[in-house]
Tab-separated table of C-alpha atoms in Angstrom:
chain	number	residue	atom	x	y	z
A	1	UNK	CA	10.253	-31.520	8.660
A	2	UNK	CA	7.897	-28.858	7.305
A	3	UNK	CA	7.837	-25.015	7.693
A	4	UNK	CA	4.516	-23.202	7.940
A	5	UNK	CA	4.418	-19.735	7.250
A	6	UNK	CA	1.168	-18.198	9.131
A	7	UNK	CA	-0.220	-14.855	9.584
A	8	UNK	CA	-1.609	-13.896	12.977
A	9	UNK	CA	-3.711	-11.276	14.432
A	10	UNK	CA	-1.611	-8.261	13.938
A	11	UNK	CA	-2.240	-8.208	10.187
A	12	UNK	CA	-4.300	-5.365	10.884
A	13	UNK	CA	-1.441	-3.010	12.309
A	14	UNK	CA	-0.226	-3.070	8.994
A	15	UNK	CA	-3.173	-1.798	7.199
A	16	UNK	CA	-3.511	-0.447	4.397
A	17	UNK	CA	-0.262	-2.536	3.218
A	18	UNK	CA	-1.887	-5.948	3.970
A	19	UNK	CA	-5.367	-5.197	2.978
A	20	UNK	CA	-4.586	-6.976	-0.399
A	21	UNK	CA	-1.644	-9.230	0.221
A	22	UNK	CA	-0.747	-11.598	2.899
A	23	UNK	CA	1.660	-9.827	5.446
A	24	UNK	CA	4.677	-12.244	4.194
A	25	UNK	CA	4.254	-10.740	0.539
A	26	UNK	CA	5.467	-7.342	1.569
A	27	UNK	CA	8.715	-6.135	0.467
A	28	UNK	CA	11.753	-5.379	2.856
A	29	UNK	CA	15.311	-4.909	0.629
A	30	UNK	CA	15.260	-6.590	-2.537
A	31	UNK	CA	12.930	-9.611	-1.394
A	32	UNK	CA	9.797	-9.950	0.081
A	33	UNK	CA	9.200	-11.765	3.591
A	34	UNK	CA	8.416	-15.023	2.145
A	35	UNK	CA	11.179	-15.109	-0.276
A	36	UNK	CA	13.847	-14.520	2.698
A	37	UNK	CA	12.035	-17.160	4.757
A	38	UNK	CA	12.343	-19.737	1.506
A	39	UNK	CA	15.903	-18.477	0.896
A	40	UNK	CA	16.694	-19.490	4.703
A	41	UNK	CA	15.182	-22.978	4.612
A	42	UNK	CA	16.579	-23.743	1.325
A	43	UNK	CA	14.936	-26.939	0.030
A	44	UNK	CA	12.414	-27.895	2.865
A	45	UNK	CA	8.574	-28.062	2.120
A	46	UNK	CA	6.896	-25.096	3.071
A	47	UNK	CA	3.498	-24.417	3.195
A	48	UNK	CA	1.763	-21.061	3.496
A	49	UNK	CA	-1.503	-20.133	5.376
A	50	UNK	CA	-3.305	-16.659	5.174
A	51	UNK	CA	-6.698	-14.960	5.570
A	52	UNK	CA	-9.530	-16.605	3.995
A	53	UNK	CA	-10.265	-13.665	1.608
A	54	UNK	CA	-6.930	-13.778	0.358
A	55	UNK	CA	-6.941	-17.450	-0.838
A	56	UNK	CA	-8.472	-16.965	-4.018
A	57	UNK	CA	-6.117	-14.228	-5.450
A	58	UNK	CA	-2.878	-15.909	-3.939
A	59	UNK	CA	-4.004	-19.672	-3.452
A	60	UNK	CA	-2.293	-20.641	-6.674
A	61	UNK	CA	1.103	-18.906	-5.706
A	62	UNK	CA	1.629	-20.078	-2.249
A	63	UNK	CA	1.622	-23.986	-1.536
A	64	UNK	CA	-0.879	-24.893	1.304
A	65	UNK	CA	-2.947	-21.723	0.755
A	66	UNK	CA	-5.947	-23.639	0.316
A	67	UNK	CA	-5.553	-26.059	3.287
A	68	UNK	CA	-3.828	-28.450	1.387
A	69	UNK	CA	-0.441	-29.855	2.349
A	70	UNK	CA	-1.726	-31.580	5.509
A	71	UNK	CA	0.357	-30.680	8.812
A	72	UNK	CA	1.189	-34.235	9.512
A	73	UNK	CA	4.972	-34.096	10.221
A	74	UNK	CA	6.979	-32.010	12.525
A	75	UNK	CA	6.551	-28.675	11.766
A	76	UNK	CA	8.196	-25.317	12.153
A	77	UNK	CA	5.653	-22.473	12.309
A	78	UNK	CA	7.020	-19.455	11.144
A	79	UNK	CA	5.165	-16.122	11.666
A	80	UNK	CA	4.784	-14.410	8.446
A	81	UNK	CA	5.781	-10.976	10.291
A	82	UNK	CA	9.041	-12.504	10.852
A	83	UNK	CA	12.039	-10.726	8.901
A	84	UNK	CA	14.984	-13.299	8.554
A	85	UNK	CA	18.238	-10.820	8.467
A	86	UNK	CA	21.873	-11.592	9.054
A	87	UNK	CA	21.111	-15.040	9.128
A	88	UNK	CA	19.019	-15.028	12.311
A	89	UNK	CA	16.192	-17.167	12.101
A	90	UNK	CA	15.137	-20.278	14.448
A	91	UNK	CA	16.780	-23.490	13.488
A	92	UNK	CA	14.543	-26.066	11.629
A	93	UNK	CA	15.356	-28.784	13.951
A	94	UNK	CA	15.456	-29.418	17.708
A	95	UNK	CA	13.222	-29.523	21.143
A	96	UNK	CA	9.782	-28.504	20.874
A	97	UNK	CA	9.765	-24.785	21.748
A	98	UNK	CA	7.834	-21.515	21.123
A	99	UNK	CA	9.535	-18.185	20.501
A	100	UNK	CA	7.593	-14.992	21.718
A	101	UNK	CA	8.272	-11.262	20.997
A	102	UNK	CA	6.163	-8.886	23.108
A	103	UNK	CA	2.768	-10.891	22.852
A	104	UNK	CA	3.581	-12.559	19.531
A	105	UNK	CA	4.317	-15.963	18.562
A	106	UNK	CA	7.369	-15.454	16.264
A	107	UNK	CA	7.818	-19.137	15.709
A	108	UNK	CA	7.068	-22.442	17.392
A	109	UNK	CA	8.818	-25.802	16.577
A	110	UNK	CA	6.477	-28.720	17.294
A	111	UNK	CA	6.436	-32.697	17.053
A	112	UNK	CA	4.236	-34.183	14.759
A	113	UNK	CA	1.802	-35.206	17.723
A	114	UNK	CA	1.076	-31.707	18.491
A	115	UNK	CA	1.412	-29.991	15.140
A	116	UNK	CA	-1.178	-32.283	13.522
A	117	UNK	CA	-3.904	-30.755	15.817
A	118	UNK	CA	-3.372	-27.729	14.082
A	119	UNK	CA	-6.709	-26.997	11.760
A	120	UNK	CA	-8.106	-23.772	10.678
A	121	UNK	CA	-6.449	-20.426	11.893
A	122	UNK	CA	-3.021	-21.460	12.739
A	123	UNK	CA	-2.509	-18.612	14.852
A	124	UNK	CA	-5.383	-19.182	17.302
A	125	UNK	CA	-4.033	-22.986	17.733
A	126	UNK	CA	-0.703	-21.556	18.409
A	127	UNK	CA	-2.067	-19.379	21.122
A	128	UNK	CA	-3.944	-22.368	22.484
A	129	UNK	CA	-0.738	-24.616	23.181
A	130	UNK	CA	1.676	-21.498	24.096
A	131	UNK	CA	1.646	-22.721	27.757
A	132	UNK	CA	2.044	-26.510	27.004
A	133	UNK	CA	5.440	-25.856	25.037
A	134	UNK	CA	8.624	-24.374	26.546
A	135	UNK	CA	8.626	-20.765	25.329
A	136	UNK	CA	11.218	-18.234	25.249
A	137	UNK	CA	11.850	-14.474	24.261
A	138	UNK	CA	13.381	-14.039	20.772
A	139	UNK	CA	15.215	-11.303	19.303
A	140	UNK	CA	14.396	-12.161	15.646
A	141	UNK	CA	12.829	-9.161	13.947
A	142	UNK	CA	9.302	-9.006	13.337
A	143	UNK	CA	7.401	-6.383	11.531
A	144	UNK	CA	4.818	-4.892	13.699
A	145	UNK	CA	3.941	-1.831	11.884
A	146	UNK	CA	4.329	-0.239	8.379
A	147	UNK	CA	7.485	1.962	9.492
A	148	UNK	CA	9.332	-1.382	10.701
A	149	UNK	CA	9.699	-2.167	7.135
A	150	UNK	CA	11.219	0.811	6.317
A	151	UNK	CA	13.430	1.001	9.296
A	152	UNK	CA	14.815	-2.496	8.218
A	153	UNK	CA	15.249	-1.664	4.701
A	154	UNK	CA	18.664	-0.650	4.202
A	155	UNK	CA	19.908	-3.506	6.381
A	156	UNK	CA	17.521	-5.861	4.447
A	157	UNK	CA	19.271	-4.496	1.232
A	158	UNK	CA	22.622	-5.274	1.993
A	159	UNK	CA	21.498	-8.663	3.315
A	160	UNK	CA	20.142	-9.469	0.056
A	161	UNK	CA	22.872	-8.417	-1.750
A	162	UNK	CA	25.063	-10.557	0.238
A	163	UNK	CA	22.950	-13.750	-0.099
A	164	UNK	CA	22.414	-13.510	-3.838
A	165	UNK	CA	26.281	-13.552	-4.247
A	166	UNK	CA	27.782	-9.978	-3.910
A	167	UNK	CA	28.730	-7.747	-7.045
A	168	UNK	CA	28.673	-8.638	-10.807
A	169	UNK	CA	27.862	-6.589	-13.725
A	170	UNK	CA	25.944	-8.284	-16.560
A	171	UNK	CA	23.940	-5.660	-18.037
A	172	UNK	CA	25.379	-2.346	-19.265
A	173	UNK	CA	26.952	0.503	-17.314
A	174	UNK	CA	27.859	3.336	-19.992
A	175	UNK	CA	31.179	4.462	-19.806
A	176	UNK	CA	30.488	8.101	-19.079
A	177	UNK	CA	28.529	6.984	-15.672
A	178	UNK	CA	30.740	6.905	-12.522
A	179	UNK	CA	31.001	4.520	-9.484
A	180	UNK	CA	31.934	6.254	-6.675
A	181	UNK	CA	33.056	3.962	-3.935
A	182	UNK	CA	33.557	-0.102	-4.377
A	183	UNK	CA	32.824	-1.243	-7.911
A	184	UNK	CA	32.395	-4.546	-6.335
A	185	UNK	CA	29.233	-3.279	-4.291
A	186	UNK	CA	27.435	-3.103	-7.589
A	187	UNK	CA	25.138	-5.966	-9.076
A	188	UNK	CA	23.944	-4.922	-12.765
A	189	UNK	CA	21.731	-7.973	-13.987
A	190	UNK	CA	21.359	-8.678	-17.546
A	191	UNK	CA	19.207	-6.411	-19.622
A	192	UNK	CA	19.808	-3.914	-16.871
A	193	UNK	CA	21.111	-0.185	-18.366
A	194	UNK	CA	22.760	2.631	-16.603
A	195	UNK	CA	22.693	5.641	-19.006
A	196	UNK	CA	25.586	8.316	-19.212
A	197	UNK	CA	26.154	11.067	-16.360
A	198	UNK	CA	24.669	8.749	-13.707
A	199	UNK	CA	26.510	8.341	-10.206
A	200	UNK	CA	26.319	5.319	-8.195
A	201	UNK	CA	27.494	5.875	-5.082
A	202	UNK	CA	28.435	2.878	-3.234
A	203	UNK	CA	30.153	4.213	-0.208
A	204	UNK	CA	27.363	3.692	2.196
A	205	UNK	CA	26.039	0.617	0.608
A	206	UNK	CA	25.551	-1.874	-2.259
A	207	UNK	CA	23.439	-1.142	-5.327
A	208	UNK	CA	21.375	-3.534	-7.042
A	209	UNK	CA	19.918	-3.324	-10.386
A	210	UNK	CA	17.626	-5.916	-11.308
A	211	UNK	CA	16.807	-7.297	-15.125
A	212	UNK	CA	16.171	-4.616	-17.527
A	213	UNK	CA	15.907	-2.068	-15.356
A	214	UNK	CA	17.355	1.336	-16.409
A	215	UNK	CA	18.501	4.555	-15.036
A	216	UNK	CA	18.612	7.692	-17.064
A	217	UNK	CA	20.817	10.318	-17.189
A	218	UNK	CA	21.848	12.571	-14.296
A	219	UNK	CA	20.966	10.861	-11.803
A	220	UNK	CA	22.628	9.959	-8.034
A	221	UNK	CA	21.728	6.906	-6.575
A	222	UNK	CA	22.915	6.111	-3.158
A	223	UNK	CA	23.351	2.698	-1.906
A	224	UNK	CA	22.005	0.518	-0.192
A	225	UNK	CA	19.494	0.425	-2.978
A	226	UNK	CA	17.416	-2.016	-5.121
A	227	UNK	CA	15.826	-1.198	-8.465
A	228	UNK	CA	13.495	-4.060	-9.477
A	229	UNK	CA	12.722	-6.000	-12.977
A	230	UNK	CA	11.830	-3.400	-15.748
A	231	UNK	CA	11.905	-0.205	-13.474
A	232	UNK	CA	13.197	2.832	-14.366
A	233	UNK	CA	14.796	5.779	-12.651
A	234	UNK	CA	13.854	9.021	-14.675
A	235	UNK	CA	16.445	11.628	-15.348
A	236	UNK	CA	17.950	13.663	-12.804
A	237	UNK	CA	16.567	11.988	-10.284
A	238	UNK	CA	18.181	11.688	-6.730
A	239	UNK	CA	17.503	8.076	-4.989
A	240	UNK	CA	18.922	8.498	-1.558
A	241	UNK	CA	20.106	5.286	0.691
A	242	UNK	CA	17.784	3.064	1.663
A	243	UNK	CA	15.594	2.783	-0.899
A	244	UNK	CA	13.989	-0.286	-2.574
A	245	UNK	CA	11.934	0.126	-5.691
A	246	UNK	CA	9.902	-3.030	-6.923
A	247	UNK	CA	9.231	-4.250	-10.480
A	248	UNK	CA	7.605	-2.446	-13.279
A	249	UNK	CA	7.993	1.111	-11.350
A	250	UNK	CA	9.076	4.836	-12.956
A	251	UNK	CA	10.422	6.803	-10.467
A	252	UNK	CA	11.781	10.514	-10.310
A	253	UNK	CA	12.515	13.077	-8.132
A	254	UNK	CA	13.764	12.859	-4.731
A	255	UNK	CA	13.450	9.379	-2.836
A	256	UNK	CA	14.998	8.367	0.411
A	257	UNK	CA	14.589	5.192	2.641
A	258	UNK	CA	11.224	4.625	0.703
A	259	UNK	CA	9.819	1.424	-0.312
A	260	UNK	CA	7.676	1.185	-3.575
A	261	UNK	CA	6.158	-2.048	-3.623
A	262	UNK	CA	5.487	-2.758	-7.505
A	263	UNK	CA	3.966	-1.211	-10.473
A	264	UNK	CA	3.821	2.274	-9.230
A	265	UNK	CA	4.710	5.450	-10.418
A	266	UNK	CA	6.179	8.530	-8.831
A	267	UNK	CA	7.602	10.005	-12.571
A	268	UNK	CA	8.027	13.371	-11.598
A	269	UNK	CA	9.943	15.534	-8.896
A	270	UNK	CA	8.786	15.929	-5.464
A	271	UNK	CA	10.436	14.331	-2.124
A	272	UNK	CA	9.238	10.822	-0.850
A	273	UNK	CA	10.904	9.823	2.082
A	274	UNK	CA	10.611	7.056	4.709
A	275	UNK	CA	7.506	5.653	2.803
A	276	UNK	CA	5.990	2.455	1.919
A	277	UNK	CA	4.047	2.711	-1.442
A	278	UNK	CA	1.868	-0.063	-2.428
A	279	UNK	CA	0.764	-1.540	-6.028
A	280	UNK	CA	-0.787	0.410	-8.928
A	281	UNK	CA	0.049	4.012	-7.286
A	282	UNK	CA	0.248	7.121	-9.302
A	283	UNK	CA	1.920	10.298	-7.287
A	284	UNK	CA	1.232	13.436	-9.453
A	285	UNK	CA	4.185	15.664	-10.132
A	286	UNK	CA	5.381	17.447	-6.931
A	287	UNK	CA	3.632	15.398	-4.490
A	288	UNK	CA	5.775	15.570	-1.452
A	289	UNK	CA	5.660	14.005	1.989
A	290	UNK	CA	7.495	15.290	4.885
A	291	UNK	CA	9.160	12.621	7.099
A	292	UNK	CA	10.559	14.790	9.993
A	293	UNK	CA	8.754	17.061	12.227
A	294	UNK	CA	9.910	20.773	12.777
A	295	UNK	CA	10.269	20.046	16.483
A	296	UNK	CA	12.244	16.542	15.818
A	297	UNK	CA	9.936	14.619	18.154
A	298	UNK	CA	8.715	11.044	17.166
A	299	UNK	CA	5.986	10.668	14.735
A	300	UNK	CA	2.358	9.386	15.494
A	301	UNK	CA	0.679	7.246	12.957
A	302	UNK	CA	-3.009	6.172	12.587
A	303	UNK	CA	-3.143	2.721	13.185
A	304	UNK	CA	-6.564	0.983	13.959
A	305	UNK	CA	-8.252	4.163	14.683
A	306	UNK	CA	-5.751	5.244	17.219
A	307	UNK	CA	-2.679	7.513	16.823
A	308	UNK	CA	0.479	5.287	17.863
A	309	UNK	CA	3.533	6.835	18.451
A	310	UNK	CA	6.368	5.645	16.129
A	311	UNK	CA	9.158	6.006	18.488
A	312	UNK	CA	10.938	7.208	15.181
A	313	UNK	CA	11.493	10.727	14.223
A	314	UNK	CA	11.651	9.875	10.562
A	315	UNK	CA	8.585	8.719	9.379
A	316	UNK	CA	7.114	9.407	5.955
A	317	UNK	CA	3.584	8.174	4.054
A	318	UNK	CA	2.121	4.764	3.714
A	319	UNK	CA	-0.113	4.263	0.779
A	320	UNK	CA	-2.428	1.946	-0.152
A	321	UNK	CA	-2.873	0.003	-3.574
A	322	UNK	CA	-4.349	1.843	-6.554
A	323	UNK	CA	-4.353	5.220	-4.658
A	324	UNK	CA	-3.585	8.572	-6.763
A	325	UNK	CA	-2.571	11.922	-5.712
A	326	UNK	CA	-2.952	14.797	-7.854
A	327	UNK	CA	-0.308	17.567	-8.669
A	328	UNK	CA	1.503	19.289	-5.906
A	329	UNK	CA	-0.185	17.147	-3.167
A	330	UNK	CA	1.483	17.847	0.171
A	331	UNK	CA	1.454	14.404	2.843
A	332	UNK	CA	2.300	15.319	6.427
A	333	UNK	CA	4.493	13.021	8.763
A	334	UNK	CA	2.909	9.584	9.361
A	335	UNK	CA	0.429	9.817	6.586
A	336	UNK	CA	-1.985	6.896	5.861
A	337	UNK	CA	-3.718	6.545	2.948
A	338	UNK	CA	-5.821	3.620	2.113
A	339	UNK	CA	-6.565	1.849	-1.105
A	340	UNK	CA	-8.269	3.319	-4.086
A	341	UNK	CA	-8.249	6.690	-2.715
A	342	UNK	CA	-7.855	10.111	-4.778
A	343	UNK	CA	-5.940	12.890	-3.065
A	344	UNK	CA	-6.482	16.055	-4.726
A	345	UNK	CA	-3.936	18.798	-3.258
A	346	UNK	CA	-5.493	21.799	-2.493
A	347	UNK	CA	-2.668	24.130	-1.285
A	348	UNK	CA	-2.796	22.803	2.331
A	349	UNK	CA	-1.657	19.288	3.744
A	350	UNK	CA	-3.688	16.392	3.279
A	351	UNK	CA	-4.911	14.830	6.440
A	352	UNK	CA	-2.845	12.305	8.112
A	353	UNK	CA	-5.546	9.400	7.798
A	354	UNK	CA	-7.400	9.001	4.498
A	355	UNK	CA	-9.604	5.806	4.774
A	356	UNK	CA	-9.559	3.411	1.699
A	357	UNK	CA	-11.823	4.554	-0.908
A	358	UNK	CA	-12.147	8.067	-0.173
A	359	UNK	CA	-11.695	10.949	-2.215
A	360	UNK	CA	-10.000	14.045	-0.450
A	361	UNK	CA	-10.435	17.006	-2.665
A	362	UNK	CA	-10.945	20.800	-1.821
A	363	UNK	CA	-9.933	20.066	1.839
A	364	UNK	CA	-12.905	17.581	2.269
A	365	UNK	CA	-13.743	14.119	2.173
A	366	UNK	CA	-15.811	12.403	-0.199
A	367	UNK	CA	-17.116	8.850	-1.076
A	368	UNK	CA	-15.916	9.226	-4.609
A	369	UNK	CA	-16.550	7.395	-7.733
A	370	UNK	CA	-18.020	4.404	-5.934
A	371	UNK	CA	-16.769	0.756	-6.081
A	372	UNK	CA	-17.742	-0.197	-9.598
A	373	UNK	CA	-16.243	2.750	-11.272
A	374	UNK	CA	-13.041	2.942	-9.520
A	375	UNK	CA	-12.952	-1.068	-10.080
A	376	UNK	CA	-12.626	0.181	-13.978
A	377	UNK	CA	-10.120	2.588	-13.556
A	378	UNK	CA	-8.080	0.079	-11.679
A	379	UNK	CA	-8.521	-2.505	-15.028
A	380	UNK	CA	-7.748	0.334	-17.144
A	381	UNK	CA	-4.325	1.169	-15.109
A	382	UNK	CA	-3.360	-2.673	-15.079
A	383	UNK	CA	-3.800	-3.199	-18.749
A	384	UNK	CA	-1.600	-0.320	-19.614
A	385	UNK	CA	1.126	-2.730	-18.017
A	386	UNK	CA	-0.200	-5.927	-19.564
A	387	UNK	CA	-2.018	-7.048	-16.571
A	388	UNK	CA	-5.560	-8.126	-16.257
A	389	UNK	CA	-7.833	-7.566	-12.919
A	390	UNK	CA	-9.693	-11.141	-12.298
A	391	UNK	CA	-12.539	-11.705	-11.028
A	392	UNK	CA	-10.748	-12.944	-7.580
A	393	UNK	CA	-9.307	-9.600	-7.463
A	394	UNK	CA	-12.500	-7.758	-7.702
A	395	UNK	CA	-13.964	-10.004	-5.037
A	396	UNK	CA	-11.111	-8.754	-2.784
A	397	UNK	CA	-11.138	-5.314	-3.383
A	398	UNK	CA	-15.233	-5.517	-2.531
A	399	UNK	CA	-14.150	-7.350	0.605
A	400	UNK	CA	-11.928	-4.431	1.577
A	401	UNK	CA	-14.949	-1.678	0.177
A	402	UNK	CA	-16.713	-3.142	2.837
A	403	UNK	CA	-15.000	-3.404	5.793
A	404	UNK	CA	-13.670	-0.002	5.307
A	405	UNK	CA	-16.935	1.350	4.944
A	406	UNK	CA	-17.774	2.785	8.385
A	407	UNK	CA	-14.190	4.274	8.513
A	408	UNK	CA	-15.305	5.768	5.403
A	409	UNK	CA	-18.652	7.397	6.143
A	410	UNK	CA	-17.166	8.603	9.627
A	411	UNK	CA	-14.598	10.878	7.639
A	412	UNK	CA	-17.193	12.248	5.195
A	413	UNK	CA	-19.614	12.850	8.010
A	414	UNK	CA	-17.064	14.392	10.251
A	415	UNK	CA	-15.607	16.610	7.032
A	416	UNK	CA	-19.113	17.890	6.526
A	417	UNK	CA	-19.326	19.083	10.286
A	418	UNK	CA	-16.370	21.309	9.726
B	1	UNK	CA	-35.735	24.090	5.167
B	2	UNK	CA	-37.235	26.605	2.921
B	3	UNK	CA	-38.544	25.936	-0.623
B	4	UNK	CA	-39.546	22.945	-2.573
B	5	UNK	CA	-37.027	20.143	-3.622
B	6	UNK	CA	-36.824	21.663	-7.180
B	7	UNK	CA	-35.707	24.980	-5.835
B	8	UNK	CA	-33.379	23.875	-3.223
B	9	UNK	CA	-31.574	21.515	-5.821
B	10	UNK	CA	-31.258	24.181	-8.242
B	11	UNK	CA	-29.668	26.526	-5.396
B	12	UNK	CA	-27.285	23.968	-5.037
B	13	UNK	CA	-26.521	23.638	-8.566
B	14	UNK	CA	-26.261	27.297	-8.857
B	15	UNK	CA	-23.476	27.551	-5.745
B	16	UNK	CA	-21.443	24.498	-6.453
B	17	UNK	CA	-21.141	25.100	-10.488
B	18	UNK	CA	-21.281	28.981	-10.052
B	19	UNK	CA	-24.103	29.159	-12.727
B	20	UNK	CA	-26.786	32.067	-12.669
B	21	UNK	CA	-30.047	30.606	-11.080
B	22	UNK	CA	-32.140	31.564	-14.479
B	23	UNK	CA	-29.820	29.461	-16.465
B	24	UNK	CA	-30.603	26.249	-14.594
B	25	UNK	CA	-33.677	24.471	-16.320
B	26	UNK	CA	-34.638	20.863	-15.546
B	27	UNK	CA	-33.651	19.602	-18.676
B	28	UNK	CA	-29.993	21.080	-18.300
B	29	UNK	CA	-27.396	18.613	-18.568
B	30	UNK	CA	-24.666	18.892	-15.804
B	31	UNK	CA	-21.613	18.599	-18.062
B	32	UNK	CA	-22.857	19.712	-21.511
B	33	UNK	CA	-25.080	22.783	-20.407
B	34	UNK	CA	-23.910	23.591	-16.807
B	35	UNK	CA	-20.018	22.614	-17.401
B	36	UNK	CA	-19.915	20.422	-14.511
B	37	UNK	CA	-16.003	18.833	-14.338
B	38	UNK	CA	-15.980	15.207	-13.090
B	39	UNK	CA	-14.563	16.436	-9.705
B	40	UNK	CA	-17.556	18.928	-9.612
B	41	UNK	CA	-19.928	16.075	-9.758
B	42	UNK	CA	-18.631	14.674	-6.626
B	43	UNK	CA	-18.888	18.104	-4.999
B	44	UNK	CA	-22.413	18.189	-6.294
B	45	UNK	CA	-23.341	15.021	-4.722
B	46	UNK	CA	-21.665	15.863	-1.637
B	47	UNK	CA	-23.665	19.235	-1.511
B	48	UNK	CA	-27.168	17.338	-2.143
B	49	UNK	CA	-26.260	14.952	0.590
B	50	UNK	CA	-25.796	17.782	3.210
B	51	UNK	CA	-28.511	19.991	1.951
B	52	UNK	CA	-31.132	17.170	2.240
B	53	UNK	CA	-29.596	15.248	5.184
B	54	UNK	CA	-29.516	12.005	2.809
B	55	UNK	CA	-27.295	9.269	1.853
B	56	UNK	CA	-26.900	8.931	-2.062
B	57	UNK	CA	-25.479	5.829	-3.650
B	58	UNK	CA	-22.085	6.954	-5.330
B	59	UNK	CA	-22.613	5.054	-8.559
B	60	UNK	CA	-26.454	5.782	-9.029
B	61	UNK	CA	-25.710	9.367	-8.138
B	62	UNK	CA	-23.337	9.981	-10.594
B	63	UNK	CA	-25.419	8.177	-13.229
B	64	UNK	CA	-27.959	11.064	-13.043
B	65	UNK	CA	-27.443	13.484	-15.829
B	66	UNK	CA	-29.731	16.405	-15.501
B	67	UNK	CA	-31.114	18.673	-13.189
B	68	UNK	CA	-34.696	16.955	-13.733
B	69	UNK	CA	-33.349	13.617	-12.861
B	70	UNK	CA	-31.476	14.497	-9.699
B	71	UNK	CA	-34.643	16.248	-8.274
B	72	UNK	CA	-36.517	12.828	-9.085
B	73	UNK	CA	-33.513	10.988	-7.288
B	74	UNK	CA	-33.752	13.201	-4.319
B	75	UNK	CA	-37.525	13.137	-4.235
B	76	UNK	CA	-37.689	9.223	-4.278
B	77	UNK	CA	-34.770	9.222	-1.400
B	78	UNK	CA	-37.200	11.758	0.630
B	79	UNK	CA	-40.688	9.305	0.568
């Protein structure tokens, strides 16, 4: 029996977060979606299938991405958008069945005879056999839109905390730091440091500080919260409940129910709430997003060129990889910013949708510096953290630059008509 | 549209960079002589596109360093 994690046709509902990574690489809680799947199915062999353009970048990290690892066994197909939470996931063994939520296949357990017919795009194959296998509605959580990750995040942190063994202190908590609440709800990994005058509040959830992370003085951290490897919380910060910060980030100011994927900086003051920030993002000082409308109505978000009602009153920003904001940038509720954007605050609130590779300055869209110069800027930013930009990465960036071209040109054109 | 390409380019440059028209020569360097900041270079490209109703390749346009070269660049696009 094998597990095969696949991407389906809904990955574009999660743009810009999924432009540069498979959907199962998204973070929710202390871990990514694929890590939760791998943890649940233990030693079972898992293969991963993803969009063609992602294979050169992720092929070496995920078994089966290059279409190796033949599907010649009984297979449990798992949608890469599935979120394993509170031990809820389809069992490995059992009769053939398909689990459906809305119109998406969440999982399919197939015997070798049927499974071995799967070739190329797994999602298309599963759609084709949907009516030949007993189907049932499933209540297993699935990530359909960017705000789902944020909404599930507090629970996912709790879940990851318990799944990884609960509380322990192997790093340092300074004697002048204060744990407010249950001390067993803290995990401090080796090399992690909590400086004096830091308050760790575990009354509403656990706090996980991963290896070599650091919290500087006068900060207040509320659980559930996850701080990734080599990340830092700057002095006098307020990190509110439900926040996950991936590896190698520097974060300051006020952050609430937000996921910062990895390698991103929000060094200075400013509020970030109910947001998902991808990699290599830099938010300038006092960049602030709204996450609640003044009339308390639900927030709409730009998804695939339409405004989708999130059904939630608390929705912040979704910010793509390599995007930068200037000092004093103000972002509206439900703002979506693509990859490689540059948003310059001009006193007002930035538009709710900024296509990839666009610059927004002086209240107008522009095409920015172009692909080559922005790639060089990305290379410089990454080298500061000892990460190189490979040819495969550049090819993927080029792909996104191409598929977002029309959006970008439309934004510039409309902007000039105003 | 009134005026030659040269006159219109210089008018756009004057407006965008807030430089008196008589100070704008063909050999004027946007950065060294006219004080254009990096962001203003982007605004200049946008303003040229709007003035002449053309689309300029961002990278090629930002490689243009002088007013005279900008005139040549735009004249070529208008051919």
